[in-house]
Amino acid sequence: QVQLVESGGGLVEPGGSLRLSCAASGSIPRINTMGWWRQGPGKQREWAASITSGGSANYADSVKGRFTISRDNAKNTVSLQIDSLKPEDTAVYYCGLVWSSGTYWGKGTLVTVSS
């Protein structure tokens, strides 16, 4: 089992920045992809960004240029730097760890973008 705990959410004004973090613990598969998904009000969960254990990052078109994902394999953490926040970025952000046998999820952290 793998446990994922997100942190860093909160209320931020449009144009502001936020940094989300996710710490993984437990029996972590050596080869995995960690990432961030988000679910806005009344919307389905969508993928935002992910990074492989080798460091290859990918982003959804909607966040490209504003989101930066990074990971520390030694600490089993993944972070998401979010800049130029927009009201439409308001969502619960979930950390996920994908491996050959499935996906583990955190409980999510709420990001609210509002003035």
PDB file of N, CA and C in Angstrom, residues 7-47:
ATOM      1  N   SER A   7      -0.562  18.787   0.486  1.00  0.00           N
ATOM      2  CA  SER A   7      -0.586  19.993   1.310  1.00  0.00           C
ATOM      3  C   SER A   7      -0.357  21.197   0.411  1.00  0.00           C
ATOM      4  N   GLY A   8      -0.689  22.378   0.950  1.00  0.00           N
ATOM      5  CA  GLY A   8      -0.377  23.610   0.243  1.00  0.00           C
ATOM      6  C   GLY A   8      -1.551  24.324  -0.389  1.00  0.00           C
ATOM      7  N   GLY A   9      -2.731  23.735  -0.323  1.00  0.00           N
ATOM      8  CA  GLY A   9      -3.877  24.414  -0.904  1.00  0.00           C
ATOM      9  C   GLY A   9      -4.301  25.629  -0.085  1.00  0.00           C
ATOM     10  N   GLY A  10      -5.213  26.393  -0.647  1.00  0.00           N
ATOM     11  CA  GLY A  10      -5.700  27.563   0.069  1.00  0.00           C
ATOM     12  C   GLY A  10      -6.402  28.528  -0.844  1.00  0.00           C
ATOM     13  N   LEU A  11      -6.650  29.708  -0.316  1.00  0.00           N
ATOM     14  CA  LEU A  11      -7.318  30.776  -1.054  1.00  0.00           C
ATOM     15  C   LEU A  11      -6.256  31.733  -1.593  1.00  0.00           C
ATOM     16  N   VAL A  12      -6.346  32.017  -2.878  1.00  0.00           N
ATOM     17  CA  VAL A  12      -5.382  32.908  -3.502  1.00  0.00           C
ATOM     18  C   VAL A  12      -6.097  33.800  -4.502  1.00  0.00           C
ATOM     19  N   GLU A  13      -5.617  34.997  -4.673  1.00  0.00           N
ATOM     20  CA  GLU A  13      -6.226  35.930  -5.612  1.00  0.00           C
ATOM     21  C   GLU A  13      -5.801  35.606  -7.049  1.00  0.00           C
ATOM     22  N   PRO A  14      -6.635  35.967  -8.003  1.00  0.00           N
ATOM     23  CA  PRO A  14      -6.241  35.766  -9.411  1.00  0.00           C
ATOM     24  C   PRO A  14      -4.899  36.419  -9.703  1.00  0.00           C
ATOM     25  N   GLY A  15      -4.083  35.699 -10.451  1.00  0.00           N
ATOM     26  CA  GLY A  15      -2.740  36.169 -10.754  1.00  0.00           C
ATOM     27  C   GLY A  15      -1.693  35.739  -9.758  1.00  0.00           C
ATOM     28  N   GLY A  16      -2.136  35.192  -8.661  1.00  0.00           N
ATOM     29  CA  GLY A  16      -1.213  34.772  -7.620  1.00  0.00           C
ATOM     30  C   GLY A  16      -0.593  33.416  -7.902  1.00  0.00           C
ATOM     31  N   SER A  17       0.201  32.954  -6.947  1.00  0.00           N
ATOM     32  CA  SER A  17       0.906  31.678  -7.074  1.00  0.00           C
ATOM     33  C   SER A  17       0.670  30.813  -5.847  1.00  0.00           C
ATOM     34  N   LEU A  18       0.871  29.538  -6.058  1.00  0.00           N
ATOM     35  CA  LEU A  18       0.697  28.572  -4.979  1.00  0.00           C
ATOM     36  C   LEU A  18       1.598  27.385  -5.264  1.00  0.00           C
ATOM     37  N   ARG A  19       2.054  26.737  -4.213  1.00  0.00           N
ATOM     38  CA  ARG A  19       2.863  25.534  -4.383  1.00  0.00           C
ATOM     39  C   ARG A  19       2.229  24.395  -3.610  1.00  0.00           C
ATOM     40  N   LEU A  20       1.894  23.358  -4.326  1.00  0.00           N
ATOM     41  CA  LEU A  20       1.319  22.164  -3.714  1.00  0.00           C
ATOM     42  C   LEU A  20       2.405  21.110  -3.552  1.00  0.00           C
ATOM     43  N   SER A  21       2.296  20.352  -2.481  1.00  0.00           N
ATOM     44  CA  SER A  21       3.245  19.268  -2.244  1.00  0.00           C
ATOM     45  C   SER A  21       2.498  17.989  -1.930  1.00  0.00           C
ATOM     46  N   CYS A  22       3.136  16.888  -2.243  1.00  0.00           N
ATOM     47  CA  CYS A  22       2.557  15.574  -1.967  1.00  0.00           C
ATOM     48  C   CYS A  22       3.670  14.658  -1.476  1.00  0.00           C
ATOM     49  N   ALA A  23       3.433  14.037  -0.338  1.00  0.00           N
ATOM     50  CA  ALA A  23       4.407  13.110   0.221  1.00  0.00           C
ATOM     51  C   ALA A  23       3.868  11.691   0.132  1.00  0.00           C
ATOM     52  N   ALA A  24       4.675  10.808  -0.413  1.00  0.00           N
ATOM     53  CA  ALA A  24       4.292   9.402  -0.534  1.00  0.00           C
ATOM     54  C   ALA A  24       5.009   8.577   0.519  1.00  0.00           C
ATOM     55  N   SER A  25       4.315   7.588   1.034  1.00  0.00           N
ATOM     56  CA  SER A  25       4.919   6.681   2.007  1.00  0.00           C
ATOM     57  C   SER A  25       4.356   5.284   1.801  1.00  0.00           C
ATOM     58  N   GLY A  26       5.033   4.302   2.389  1.00  0.00           N
ATOM     59  CA  GLY A  26       4.580   2.924   2.254  1.00  0.00           C
ATOM     60  C   GLY A  26       5.446   2.157   1.270  1.00  0.00           C
ATOM     61  N   SER A  27       4.869   1.165   0.643  1.00  0.00           N
ATOM     62  CA  SER A  27       5.584   0.305  -0.303  1.00  0.00           C
ATOM     63  C   SER A  27       5.515   0.932  -1.703  1.00  0.00           C
ATOM     64  N   ILE A  28       6.397   1.859  -1.946  1.00  0.00           N
ATOM     65  CA  ILE A  28       6.364   2.638  -3.179  1.00  0.00           C
ATOM     66  C   ILE A  28       7.048   1.881  -4.308  1.00  0.00           C
ATOM     67  N   PRO A  29       6.357   1.628  -5.391  1.00  0.00           N
ATOM     68  CA  PRO A  29       6.976   0.951  -6.537  1.00  0.00           C
ATOM     69  C   PRO A  29       8.145   1.768  -7.073  1.00  0.00           C
ATOM     70  N   ARG A  30       9.215   1.109  -7.405  1.00  0.00           N
ATOM     71  CA  ARG A  30      10.412   1.824  -7.845  1.00  0.00           C
ATOM     72  C   ARG A  30      10.148   2.601  -9.125  1.00  0.00           C
ATOM     73  N   ILE A  31       9.426   1.996 -10.045  1.00  0.00           N
ATOM     74  CA  ILE A  31       9.112   2.661 -11.308  1.00  0.00           C
ATOM     75  C   ILE A  31       7.671   3.160 -11.230  1.00  0.00           C
ATOM     76  N   ASN A  32       7.510   4.459 -11.285  1.00  0.00           N
ATOM     77  CA  ASN A  32       6.167   5.016 -11.170  1.00  0.00           C
ATOM     78  C   ASN A  32       6.121   6.397 -11.791  1.00  0.00           C
ATOM     79  N   THR A  33       4.933   6.849 -11.982  1.00  0.00           N
ATOM     80  CA  THR A  33       4.685   8.221 -12.411  1.00  0.00           C
ATOM     81  C   THR A  33       3.832   8.892 -11.354  1.00  0.00           C
ATOM     82  N   MET A  34       4.260  10.048 -10.920  1.00  0.00           N
ATOM     83  CA  MET A  34       3.467  10.815  -9.961  1.00  0.00           C
ATOM     84  C   MET A  34       2.903  12.040 -10.654  1.00  0.00           C
ATOM     85  N   GLY A  35       1.749  12.442 -10.214  1.00  0.00           N
ATOM     86  CA  GLY A  35       1.150  13.578 -10.885  1.00  0.00           C
ATOM     87  C   GLY A  35       0.050  14.231 -10.097  1.00  0.00           C
ATOM     88  N   TRP A  36      -0.534  15.220 -10.738  1.00  0.00           N
ATOM     89  CA  TRP A  36      -1.621  15.984 -10.137  1.00  0.00           C
ATOM     90  C   TRP A  36      -2.825  15.971 -11.069  1.00  0.00           C
ATOM     91  N   TRP A  37      -3.952  15.687 -10.483  1.00  0.00           N
ATOM     92  CA  TRP A  37      -5.233  15.781 -11.158  1.00  0.00           C
ATOM     93  C   TRP A  37      -6.066  16.809 -10.395  1.00  0.00           C
ATOM     94  N   ARG A  38      -7.076  17.329 -11.029  1.00  0.00           N
ATOM     95  CA  ARG A  38      -7.921  18.299 -10.338  1.00  0.00           C
ATOM     96  C   ARG A  38      -9.379  18.106 -10.719  1.00  0.00           C
ATOM     97  N   GLN A  39     -10.238  18.480  -9.794  1.00  0.00           N
ATOM     98  CA  GLN A  39     -11.671  18.385 -10.028  1.00  0.00           C
ATOM     99  C   GLN A  39     -12.316  19.684  -9.590  1.00  0.00           C
ATOM    100  N   GLY A  40     -12.773  20.450 -10.570  1.00  0.00           N
ATOM    101  CA  GLY A  40     -13.443  21.706 -10.277  1.00  0.00           C
ATOM    102  C   GLY A  40     -14.902  21.492  -9.925  1.00  0.00           C
ATOM    103  N   PRO A  41     -15.568  22.513  -9.425  1.00  0.00           N
ATOM    104  CA  PRO A  41     -16.978  22.396  -9.045  1.00  0.00           C
ATOM    105  C   PRO A  41     -17.836  21.947 -10.221  1.00  0.00           C
ATOM    106  N   GLY A  42     -18.553  20.862 -10.045  1.00  0.00           N
ATOM    107  CA  GLY A  42     -19.433  20.370 -11.089  1.00  0.00           C
ATOM    108  C   GLY A  42     -18.725  19.747 -12.274  1.00  0.00           C
ATOM    109  N   LYS A  43     -17.438  19.490 -12.138  1.00  0.00           N
ATOM    110  CA  LYS A  43     -16.669  18.933 -13.261  1.00  0.00           C
ATOM    111  C   LYS A  43     -16.107  17.563 -12.906  1.00  0.00           C
ATOM    112  N   GLN A  44     -15.686  16.855 -13.922  1.00  0.00           N
ATOM    113  CA  GLN A  44     -15.019  15.583 -13.707  1.00  0.00           C
ATOM    114  C   GLN A  44     -13.546  15.825 -13.390  1.00  0.00           C
ATOM    115  N   ARG A  45     -12.961  14.850 -12.733  1.00  0.00           N
ATOM    116  CA  ARG A  45     -11.537  14.939 -12.443  1.00  0.00           C
ATOM    117  C   ARG A  45     -10.758  14.925 -13.748  1.00  0.00           C
ATOM    118  N   GLU A  46      -9.759  15.807 -13.850  1.00  0.00           N
ATOM    119  CA  GLU A  46      -8.951  15.867 -15.047  1.00  0.00           C
ATOM    120  C   GLU A  46      -7.476  15.873 -14.678  1.00  0.00           C
ATOM    121  N   TRP A  47      -6.704  15.314 -15.552  1.00  0.00           N
ATOM    122  CA  TRP A  47      -5.258  15.285 -15.379  1.00  0.00           C
ATOM    123  C   TRP A  47      -4.686  16.661 -15.653  1.00  0.00           C
TER     124      TRP A  47
END
